Short mmCIF file of C-alpha atoms in Angstrom, two decimals:
data_model
loop_
_atom_site.label_atom_id
_atom_site.label_comp_id
_atom_site.label_asym_id
_atom_site.label_seq_id
_atom_site.Cartn_x
_atom_site.Cartn_y
_atom_site.Cartn_z
CA MET A 1 79.50 -42.30 84.49
CA THR A 2 75.83 -42.93 84.12
CA GLN A 3 75.10 -39.35 83.20
CA ASP A 4 77.06 -39.49 79.99
CA LYS A 5 74.33 -41.02 77.88
CA THR A 6 71.73 -38.48 78.82
CA THR A 7 74.03 -35.56 78.48
CA GLN A 8 75.07 -36.83 75.09
CA ASN A 9 71.49 -36.78 73.87
CA PHE A 10 70.95 -33.33 75.20
CA TYR A 11 73.44 -31.66 73.01
CA ASP A 12 73.56 -34.01 70.07
CA ASP A 13 70.91 -32.01 68.32
CA ILE A 14 72.87 -28.80 68.69
CA GLU A 15 75.06 -27.78 65.80
CA PRO A 16 78.61 -28.75 66.49
CA LEU A 17 80.79 -25.78 67.27
CA THR A 18 83.28 -24.76 64.64
CA GLU A 19 86.94 -24.89 65.40
CA GLU A 20 86.91 -21.19 66.09
CA GLN A 21 83.94 -21.33 68.40
CA SER A 22 85.16 -24.22 70.46
CA PHE A 23 87.27 -23.33 73.40
CA PRO A 24 90.93 -24.13 73.24
CA VAL A 25 91.82 -27.29 75.08
CA LYS A 26 93.53 -26.13 78.16
CA ILE A 27 94.42 -28.15 81.18
CA GLU A 28 94.92 -25.99 84.15
CA GLY A 29 93.91 -26.11 87.70
CA PHE A 30 90.41 -24.88 88.21
CA GLU A 31 89.28 -24.28 91.72
CA GLY A 32 85.89 -25.80 91.04
CA PRO A 33 82.95 -25.79 88.65
CA LEU A 34 82.30 -22.08 89.16
CA ASP A 35 85.90 -21.31 88.35
CA LEU A 36 85.67 -23.41 85.19
CA LEU A 37 82.43 -21.71 84.15
CA LEU A 38 83.93 -18.28 84.74
CA TYR A 39 86.87 -19.25 82.63
CA LEU A 40 84.60 -20.32 79.77
CA ILE A 41 82.60 -17.11 80.09
CA ARG A 42 85.59 -14.83 80.29
CA ASN A 43 87.42 -16.63 77.54
CA GLN A 44 84.64 -15.95 75.07
CA GLU A 45 83.67 -12.55 76.34
CA ILE A 46 80.19 -13.73 77.09
CA ASP A 47 77.88 -11.44 79.02
CA ILE A 48 77.62 -13.06 82.39
CA TYR A 49 74.07 -11.75 82.84
CA ASP A 50 72.97 -13.42 79.62
CA ILE A 51 74.71 -16.76 79.50
CA PRO A 52 73.99 -18.84 76.38
CA VAL A 53 73.27 -21.95 78.40
CA ALA A 54 73.30 -24.44 75.51
CA LYS A 55 76.72 -23.31 74.33
CA ILE A 56 78.25 -23.13 77.78
CA THR A 57 76.77 -26.45 78.81
CA ARG A 58 78.23 -28.10 75.78
CA GLN A 59 81.66 -26.65 76.44
CA TYR A 60 81.46 -27.50 80.09
CA LEU A 61 80.62 -31.13 79.33
CA ASP A 62 83.38 -31.27 76.73
CA TYR A 63 85.77 -30.19 79.38
CA ILE A 64 84.55 -32.76 81.86
CA GLU A 65 84.81 -35.47 79.23
CA MET A 66 88.30 -34.38 78.41
CA MET A 67 89.30 -34.54 82.03
CA GLN A 68 87.89 -38.04 82.24
CA ALA A 69 89.62 -39.07 79.02
CA LEU A 70 92.86 -37.95 80.60
CA ASN A 71 92.02 -40.03 83.63
CA LEU A 72 91.88 -36.95 85.81
CA GLU A 73 89.65 -37.41 88.74
CA VAL A 74 86.53 -35.32 88.28
CA ALA A 75 85.25 -34.15 91.62
CA GLY A 76 81.60 -34.66 92.40
CA GLU A 77 80.99 -30.93 92.39
CA TYR A 78 81.79 -30.77 88.69
CA LEU A 79 79.21 -33.45 87.95
CA LEU A 80 76.65 -31.72 90.11
CA MET A 81 77.19 -28.54 88.12
CA ALA A 82 76.81 -30.49 84.88
CA ALA A 83 73.45 -31.68 86.12
CA THR A 84 72.49 -28.14 87.13
CA LEU A 85 73.39 -26.80 83.70
CA LEU A 86 71.34 -29.49 82.00
CA ARG A 87 68.41 -28.78 84.26
CA ILE A 88 68.56 -25.09 83.42
CA LYS A 89 68.83 -25.88 79.74
CA ALA A 90 65.85 -28.19 79.93
CA ARG A 91 63.80 -25.52 81.64
CA LEU A 92 64.75 -22.98 78.99
CA LEU A 93 63.67 -25.38 76.27
CA MET A 94 60.30 -25.96 77.82
CA PRO A 95 57.51 -24.04 76.13
CA LYS A 96 56.57 -20.90 77.97
CA HIS A 97 52.97 -20.62 78.91
CA ALA A 98 51.62 -17.15 78.86
CA GLY A 99 51.96 -15.49 82.22
CA GLU A 100 53.64 -18.42 83.78
CA MET A 101 57.17 -17.30 83.36
CA SER A 102 57.92 -13.66 83.87
CA GLU A 103 61.22 -11.91 83.29
CA ASP A 104 62.16 -12.46 86.90
CA ASP A 105 61.72 -16.14 86.57
CA ASP A 106 64.85 -16.78 84.59
CA PRO A 107 66.04 -20.30 85.44
CA ARG A 108 69.57 -19.04 85.03
CA GLU A 109 69.30 -16.52 87.81
CA GLU A 110 70.50 -18.69 90.63
CA LEU A 111 73.54 -19.80 88.66
CA ILE A 112 74.32 -16.24 87.60
CA MET A 113 74.13 -15.04 91.19
CA ALA A 114 76.44 -17.82 92.30
CA LEU A 115 78.88 -16.96 89.54
CA LEU A 116 78.83 -13.25 90.34
CA GLU A 117 79.27 -13.90 94.03
CA TYR A 118 82.13 -16.28 93.40
CA ARG A 119 83.73 -13.89 90.93
CA ARG A 120 84.05 -11.01 93.34
CA PHE A 121 85.95 -13.12 95.83
CA LYS A 122 88.02 -14.62 93.06
CA GLU A 123 88.95 -11.11 91.94
CA ALA A 124 89.69 -10.03 95.50
CA SER A 125 91.88 -13.09 96.01
CA GLU A 126 93.82 -12.22 92.87
CA LYS A 127 94.52 -8.77 94.28
CA MET A 128 95.47 -10.33 97.58
CA ALA A 129 97.94 -12.57 95.76
CA ILE A 130 99.71 -9.40 94.63
CA MET A 131 99.75 -8.11 98.21
CA GLU A 132 101.13 -11.46 99.30
CA VAL A 133 103.99 -11.28 96.81
CA LYS A 134 104.80 -7.67 97.71
CA GLU A 135 104.83 -8.49 101.39
CA ARG A 136 107.29 -11.30 100.81
CA GLN A 137 109.78 -8.80 99.49
CA ILE A 138 109.74 -6.89 102.73
CA LEU A 139 112.08 -7.86 105.51
CA ARG A 140 110.63 -7.01 108.87
CA ARG A 141 112.31 -6.67 112.20
CA GLY A 142 110.95 -10.02 113.41
CA ASP A 143 112.22 -11.92 110.40
CA PHE A 144 115.58 -12.04 112.11
CA SER A 145 114.40 -13.56 115.34
CA TYR A 146 115.19 -17.06 114.12
CA LEU A 147 118.83 -16.25 114.72
CA SER A 148 118.38 -16.83 118.40
CA PRO A 149 119.76 -20.36 118.82
CA SER A 150 118.16 -21.00 122.16
CA VAL A 151 114.65 -21.61 120.97
CA GLN A 152 113.93 -24.89 119.36
CA GLU A 153 111.14 -23.55 117.17
CA HIS A 154 113.70 -21.55 115.34
CA PHE A 155 115.54 -24.52 114.02
CA THR A 156 114.48 -24.69 110.48
CA VAL A 157 115.85 -27.83 108.95
CA ASP A 158 115.61 -31.35 110.22
CA ALA A 159 119.03 -32.90 110.08
CA SER A 160 118.83 -35.98 107.92
CA LEU A 161 120.86 -39.12 108.37
CA TYR A 162 123.01 -37.85 105.55
CA ASP A 163 123.72 -34.66 107.45
CA LEU A 164 124.67 -36.63 110.53
CA VAL A 165 126.99 -38.81 108.52
CA ARG A 166 128.57 -35.76 106.94
CA ALA A 167 129.05 -34.12 110.33
CA PHE A 168 130.53 -37.35 111.59
CA HIS A 169 132.86 -37.38 108.62
CA ASP A 170 134.09 -33.91 109.57
CA VAL A 171 134.71 -35.08 113.11
CA MET A 172 136.58 -38.11 111.82
CA LYS A 173 138.85 -35.92 109.75
CA MET A 174 139.80 -34.21 112.97
CA ALA A 175 140.69 -37.56 114.47
CA ALA A 176 142.45 -38.86 111.37
CA GLU A 177 145.41 -36.61 111.93
CA GLN A 178 146.94 -38.84 114.57
CA PRO A 179 147.93 -42.28 113.35
CA HIS A 180 147.83 -45.03 115.94
CA HIS A 181 149.86 -48.16 115.73
CA GLU A 182 149.32 -49.72 119.07
CA VAL A 183 146.53 -52.11 119.64
CA GLU A 184 144.70 -51.03 122.69
CA ASN A 185 141.59 -52.11 124.39
CA TYR A 186 139.33 -49.10 124.60
CA GLU A 187 137.04 -49.02 127.51
CA ILE A 188 134.15 -47.30 125.90
CA SER A 189 130.72 -48.63 125.11
CA ILE A 190 127.66 -47.26 123.36
CA ASP A 191 125.79 -47.49 126.64
CA GLU A 192 128.35 -45.29 128.29
CA GLN A 193 128.10 -42.71 125.57
CA VAL A 194 124.31 -42.85 125.66
CA ASN A 195 124.48 -42.04 129.34
CA TYR A 196 127.07 -39.36 128.71
CA ILE A 197 124.87 -37.61 126.10
CA LEU A 198 121.82 -37.84 128.32
CA ALA A 199 123.84 -36.43 131.21
CA VAL A 200 124.97 -33.50 129.07
CA LEU A 201 121.38 -32.87 128.05
CA GLU A 202 120.14 -33.19 131.58
CA ASN A 203 120.76 -29.57 132.43
CA GLN A 204 120.35 -28.06 129.01
CA LYS A 205 117.74 -28.56 126.40
CA GLU A 206 120.20 -28.71 123.55
CA THR A 207 123.83 -28.67 122.60
CA SER A 208 125.79 -28.62 119.40
CA LEU A 209 127.48 -31.70 118.04
CA THR A 210 130.91 -30.09 118.22
CA LYS A 211 130.41 -29.21 121.85
CA LEU A 212 129.18 -32.69 122.61
CA VAL A 213 132.19 -34.62 121.44
CA LYS A 214 135.42 -34.13 123.33
CA GLU A 215 138.44 -33.12 121.34
CA ASN A 216 141.51 -35.23 120.71
CA GLN A 217 139.95 -38.57 121.34
CA HIS A 218 140.52 -41.80 119.58
CA ARG A 219 138.55 -42.52 116.42
CA LEU A 220 136.73 -45.25 118.25
CA TYR A 221 135.43 -42.66 120.72
CA TYR A 222 133.83 -40.72 117.89
CA VAL A 223 132.42 -43.85 116.29
CA VAL A 224 130.86 -44.96 119.54
CA THR A 225 129.52 -41.49 120.30
CA PHE A 226 127.99 -41.32 116.86
CA LEU A 227 126.36 -44.72 117.31
CA ALA A 228 125.06 -43.58 120.68
CA LEU A 229 123.55 -40.52 119.04
CA LEU A 230 121.82 -42.62 116.40
CA GLU A 231 120.54 -44.92 119.10
CA LEU A 232 119.06 -42.00 121.04
CA VAL A 233 117.47 -40.60 117.88
CA LYS A 234 115.96 -44.00 117.22
CA LEU A 235 114.62 -44.17 120.75
CA GLN A 236 113.25 -40.65 120.24
CA ARG A 237 115.06 -39.39 123.27
CA ILE A 238 116.76 -36.69 121.23
CA THR A 239 116.39 -35.04 117.86
CA ALA A 240 118.94 -33.43 115.58
CA LYS A 241 118.35 -30.11 113.88
CA GLN A 242 120.31 -27.48 112.03
CA HIS A 243 119.82 -23.88 110.95
CA GLN A 244 120.66 -24.57 107.36
CA HIS A 245 121.97 -27.39 105.27
CA PHE A 246 125.65 -28.05 105.94
CA GLY A 247 125.35 -25.98 109.10
CA GLU A 248 126.22 -26.97 112.63
CA ILE A 249 124.10 -29.82 113.96
CA TYR A 250 122.30 -29.34 117.23
CA VAL A 251 121.25 -32.18 119.46
CA ILE A 252 118.02 -31.48 121.28
CA ARG A 253 116.49 -33.38 124.14
CA LEU A 254 112.94 -34.56 123.59
CA ASP A 255 110.79 -34.60 126.67
CA MET B 1 120.98 16.64 126.05
CA SER B 2 118.27 18.66 124.46
CA SER B 3 114.90 17.49 125.58
CA ASP B 4 112.73 18.70 122.74
CA SER B 5 112.81 18.73 118.98
CA THR B 6 110.54 20.38 116.49
CA ASP B 7 109.39 19.05 113.15
CA GLN B 8 108.78 20.97 109.97
CA ALA B 9 105.20 21.70 110.91
CA GLY B 10 106.47 23.24 114.12
CA VAL B 11 105.11 20.54 116.41
CA ASN B 12 107.12 19.94 119.54
CA TYR B 13 108.29 16.49 120.46
CA ASN B 14 109.55 15.40 123.80
CA GLU B 15 112.85 13.80 122.96
CA GLU B 16 112.58 11.37 125.82
CA GLU B 17 109.21 10.11 124.61
CA VAL B 18 110.35 9.79 121.02
CA ASN B 19 113.39 7.81 122.10
CA LEU B 20 111.33 5.60 124.34
CA ILE B 21 108.98 4.69 121.49
CA GLU B 22 111.95 4.10 119.24
CA ALA B 23 113.61 1.85 121.81
CA VAL B 24 110.51 -0.23 122.41
CA LEU B 25 109.80 -0.68 118.73
CA PHE B 26 113.41 -1.50 117.99
CA SER B 27 113.29 -4.27 120.58
CA SER B 28 110.07 -5.85 119.40
CA PRO B 29 110.33 -8.64 116.86
CA GLN B 30 106.55 -8.72 116.45
CA PRO B 31 104.42 -5.77 115.48
CA MET B 32 103.94 -3.79 118.68
CA PRO B 33 100.22 -3.22 119.26
CA LEU B 34 99.20 0.42 119.39
CA LYS B 35 97.52 -0.06 122.76
CA ASP B 36 100.78 -1.36 124.23
CA LEU B 37 102.70 1.56 122.81
CA LYS B 38 100.27 3.91 124.47
CA LYS B 39 101.12 2.33 127.83
CA VAL B 40 104.80 3.05 127.22
CA LEU B 41 104.23 6.78 127.50
CA LYS B 42 103.23 7.93 130.94
CA SER B 43 101.57 11.10 129.85
CA ARG B 44 99.29 11.09 126.88
CA HIS B 45 101.13 12.56 123.99
CA LYS B 46 99.31 15.37 122.28
CA GLY B 47 99.58 14.14 118.71
CA GLY B 48 99.29 10.48 119.70
CA ILE B 49 101.67 7.64 119.01
CA LYS B 50 101.08 7.99 115.30
CA SER B 51 102.60 11.46 115.22
CA ILE B 52 105.67 10.24 117.09
CA ILE B 53 106.09 7.43 114.57
CA ASP B 54 105.67 9.87 111.70
CA HIS B 55 108.24 12.06 113.34
CA LEU B 56 110.71 9.16 113.61
CA ASN B 57 110.13 8.17 109.99
CA GLU B 58 110.70 11.78 108.92
CA ARG B 59 114.02 11.68 110.68
CA TYR B 60 114.96 8.41 109.01
CA ASP B 61 113.95 9.92 105.68
CA ALA B 62 116.08 12.97 106.32
CA ASP B 63 119.05 10.86 107.35
CA ASN B 64 118.50 8.43 104.49
CA ARG B 65 118.42 5.42 106.79
CA ALA B 66 117.99 1.78 105.67
CA PHE B 67 114.87 1.16 107.75
CA ARG B 68 111.50 2.67 108.56
CA ILE B 69 108.63 1.97 110.92
CA ARG B 70 105.34 0.97 109.47
CA GLU B 71 101.84 0.28 110.58
CA ILE B 72 100.98 -3.40 110.33
CA ALA B 73 98.54 -5.78 111.99
CA GLU B 74 97.15 -3.06 114.26
CA GLY B 75 100.59 -2.17 115.49
CA TYR B 76 103.96 -0.86 114.45
CA GLN B 77 107.14 -2.60 113.38
CA TYR B 78 110.53 -1.82 111.92
CA TYR B 79 111.26 -3.03 108.43
CA LEU B 80 114.11 -2.71 105.98
CA LEU B 81 113.66 -0.68 102.83
CA PRO B 82 113.30 -3.09 99.87
CA ASP B 83 116.71 -2.19 98.43
CA TYR B 84 118.40 -3.30 101.61
CA ALA B 85 116.14 -6.25 102.25
CA SER B 86 117.37 -8.04 99.13
CA LYS B 87 120.97 -7.34 100.11
CA VAL B 88 120.61 -8.39 103.71
CA GLU B 89 118.85 -11.59 102.73
CA LYS B 90 122.07 -12.87 101.22
CA TYR B 91 123.61 -13.05 104.65
CA PHE B 92 120.70 -14.52 106.54
CA SER B 93 118.64 -17.46 105.46
CA VAL B 94 115.31 -15.85 106.11
CA GLU B 95 112.66 -18.48 106.53
CA ARG B 96 109.63 -17.80 104.39
CA GLU B 97 106.38 -19.63 104.42
CA ARG B 98 105.16 -21.18 101.23
CA ARG B 99 102.85 -19.00 99.21
CA LEU B 100 99.17 -19.77 99.47
CA THR B 101 97.60 -21.81 96.71
CA PRO B 102 94.86 -20.19 94.60
CA ALA B 103 92.36 -22.23 96.63
CA GLY B 104 93.92 -20.95 99.85
CA LEU B 105 93.79 -17.34 98.67
CA GLU B 106 90.22 -17.69 97.51
CA THR B 107 89.13 -19.20 100.81
CA VAL B 108 90.99 -16.75 103.01
CA ALA B 109 89.53 -13.90 100.95
CA ILE B 110 86.01 -15.19 101.53
CA ILE B 111 86.68 -15.52 105.25
CA ALA B 112 88.24 -12.05 105.41
CA TYR B 113 85.29 -10.29 103.81
CA LYS B 114 82.51 -12.41 105.24
CA GLN B 115 83.74 -13.12 108.72
CA PRO B 116 82.56 -14.65 110.89
CA ILE B 117 81.57 -17.35 108.44
CA THR B 118 80.98 -21.11 108.58
CA LYS B 119 82.67 -23.64 106.37
CA GLY B 120 79.32 -24.43 104.79
CA GLU B 121 78.92 -20.83 103.70
CA ILE B 122 82.44 -20.81 102.29
CA GLU B 123 81.69 -23.96 100.34
CA GLN B 124 78.51 -22.46 99.01
CA ILE B 125 80.39 -19.51 97.58
CA ARG B 126 83.26 -21.53 96.22
CA GLY B 127 81.10 -24.34 94.90
CA VAL B 128 83.55 -26.95 96.17
CA SER B 129 84.25 -28.76 99.38
CA SER B 130 86.76 -26.80 101.44
CA ASP B 131 87.76 -29.05 104.33
CA GLY B 132 91.40 -29.32 103.41
CA VAL B 133 91.93 -25.71 102.54
CA VAL B 134 90.29 -24.41 105.73
CA GLN B 135 92.44 -26.86 107.68
CA THR B 136 95.57 -25.50 106.03
CA LEU B 137 94.56 -21.92 106.82
CA LEU B 138 93.98 -22.93 110.44
CA GLU B 139 97.36 -24.62 110.64
CA ARG B 140 99.04 -21.55 109.22
CA LYS B 141 97.15 -19.48 111.80
CA LEU B 142 95.75 -17.17 109.15
CA VAL B 143 92.24 -17.93 110.38
CA LYS B 144 90.82 -19.08 113.68
CA PRO B 145 87.50 -20.35 114.95
CA THR B 146 85.67 -17.59 116.79
CA GLY B 147 82.55 -19.34 117.96
CA ARG B 148 79.61 -21.27 116.69
CA ALA B 149 76.71 -20.22 114.53
CA GLU B 150 73.31 -20.36 116.17
CA ARG B 151 71.77 -22.92 113.89
CA ILE B 152 71.36 -26.64 113.55
CA GLY B 153 74.65 -28.41 114.16
CA LYS B 154 76.18 -25.27 115.63
CA PRO B 155 78.88 -25.07 112.98
CA LEU B 156 82.14 -23.31 113.78
CA LEU B 157 82.54 -19.72 112.68
CA TYR B 158 85.87 -18.65 111.25
CA ALA B 159 87.57 -15.26 111.26
CA THR B 160 90.96 -13.95 110.22
CA THR B 161 93.81 -13.47 112.69
CA SER B 162 96.36 -10.74 113.20
CA LYS B 163 98.82 -13.02 111.46
CA PHE B 164 96.55 -12.69 108.44
CA LEU B 165 97.06 -8.93 108.56
CA GLU B 166 100.80 -9.41 108.84
CA TYR B 167 100.88 -11.94 106.04
CA PHE B 168 99.22 -9.54 103.62
CA GLY B 169 101.08 -6.53 104.96
CA ILE B 170 98.09 -4.52 106.11
CA SER B 171 97.36 -2.79 109.38
CA ASP B 172 93.66 -3.62 109.50
CA LEU B 173 90.90 -5.17 107.42
CA THR B 174 89.84 -1.84 105.91
CA GLN B 175 92.96 -2.04 103.76
CA LEU B 176 91.75 -5.11 101.91
CA PRO B 177 90.96 -4.51 98.25
CA LYS B 178 87.41 -3.35 97.61
CA LEU B 179 84.97 -6.04 96.66
CA SER B 180 83.15 -5.42 93.41
CA GLU B 181 79.42 -4.89 93.60
CA VAL B 182 77.05 -7.70 92.88
CA LEU B 183 73.91 -6.52 91.15
CA PRO B 184 71.10 -7.01 91.73
CA HIS B 185 71.87 -6.81 95.38
CA LYS B 186 70.69 -9.64 97.52
CA GLU B 187 68.66 -8.52 100.45
CA GLY B 188 69.92 -9.18 103.91
CA GLU B 189 73.40 -9.88 102.77
CA LYS B 190 75.99 -8.36 104.96
CA ASP B 191 79.50 -8.11 103.81
CA LEU B 192 82.35 -7.08 105.93
CA GLN B 193 83.94 -4.48 103.78
CA GLY B 194 86.89 -4.45 106.01
CA ASN B 195 85.68 -3.14 109.29
CA ILE B 196 87.37 -4.52 112.34
CA GLU B 197 84.54 -3.72 114.66
CA PHE B 198 82.21 -5.70 112.55
CA GLU B 199 79.27 -5.88 114.86
CA GLU B 200 79.46 -2.27 115.80
CA PHE B 201 79.74 -1.34 112.18
CA ALA B 202 76.97 -3.64 111.09
CA SER B 203 74.56 -2.39 113.69
CA ALA B 204 75.52 1.19 112.97
CA ALA B 205 74.95 0.61 109.29
CA GLU B 206 71.67 -1.06 110.00
CA LYS B 207 70.45 1.79 112.13
CA SER B 208 71.48 4.38 109.61
CA GLY B 209 69.97 2.36 106.81
CA VAL B 210 73.26 1.92 105.03
CA ILE B 211 73.69 -1.40 103.37
CA ALA B 212 76.81 -2.88 104.78
CA ASP B 213 78.39 -3.68 101.51
CA SER B 214 81.27 -2.20 99.61
CA ASP B 215 81.03 1.15 101.28
CA SER B 216 84.26 2.96 101.28
CA THR B 217 86.04 2.81 104.58
CA THR B 218 85.81 6.50 105.22
CA GLU B 219 82.11 6.43 104.64
CA ALA B 220 81.74 3.53 107.02
CA ASP B 221 83.80 5.29 109.64
CA THR B 222 81.84 8.50 109.40
CA GLU B 223 78.64 6.56 109.69
CA THR B 224 79.88 4.91 112.85
CA ASP B 225 81.04 8.23 114.23
CA GLU B 226 77.75 9.90 113.50
CA ILE B 227 75.89 7.18 115.30
CA SER B 228 78.07 7.37 118.35
CA GLU B 229 77.72 11.14 118.46
CA SER B 230 73.98 11.19 118.17
#
């Protein structure tokens, strides 16, 4: 930061603040330089219409330095404000020539107006946050509409690979009940099952996993069907969704 | 079937009409706009839709029901009383949007009070770049572009949506919290202190010499009424 040197000189001549005067080091999210300035002003019960620019500038720069020391990225707006503060301070330090600077010509005015304007929206947004929280406690008629299973938008959770595997595991448990001892050649391929799934989804947009797999089939059937599903997901022909974790998995055709 | 009922104030209600409004509202997952409700009734009801809704809510009160109808986003909608909402929620996984960040709240507040407003104007008030946060608000459909400002670059103007009203649980913008005064007042600044018909209001206020800032709603409404009467 090239500005550091200059800013340093600007407030070196000012008496260092005592422990009590200095603002407590506090890292919290500020929404921008105006927010930070308001915090400094409010924290010290400073009259916003009569900001002690030297003091505030010093604290502001301390804060920026601290952020940099902590390797936090300091947005350009913060630096711009630092420059603005220093400019105002410089103007205040300049000797006043008689008649040249009237009461109205306070170099702080623009900054004060910006702070006041920002503050009213900040205050309004704080009240709106309370409204937001209150509203979240209310359950409205439409909040139930997600229960309709026919609309894809209402599916809330993307089924992960883990969910698919778990669902597959459940299906396998169903198949595990019947032990097989014969060695048979099963005439079933992934391609076949891919076509089967696509055929099922031809006339309907979606189906559930349990509906998709036929009951009482050999384990191999389920394995192949599962592989076919994964293949279709990979090809982005279908997607898998569920209402909630551990819920039924729905297979949805992607157009 | 009795066709009429009378409320405590002695107003007569056509039972058929009351039931019809109840049925339509019960079936609507979204807030039912007032203008659509008006179409439901063939004849114009004397006390208006509002009185029918009040009448229904009085009944629910009297019967100690778990739900009520309320005015929201320029319409009406059923909702569960808070006591029951928390209980019902255990059985349904009600999907809730994430809360807005402080930046999001700040920005949507500025848009709500100052609409229509450009991103540049928002950034000027906030003192920070607001690309991302405006984008988020757009994606969440809390704000929408409403046109372009007549100046160099024709920047987009943003305004709040009816989903914004729903999200904050209000029926119209007049129910937003009052903005504090900024003194000294800047000339030519026009704030939307929550009037839906902004242009109408602004021009009315202009004509009547009222500064369109932080007036109470009722005042603003009377002003508008006076103008339209004269």
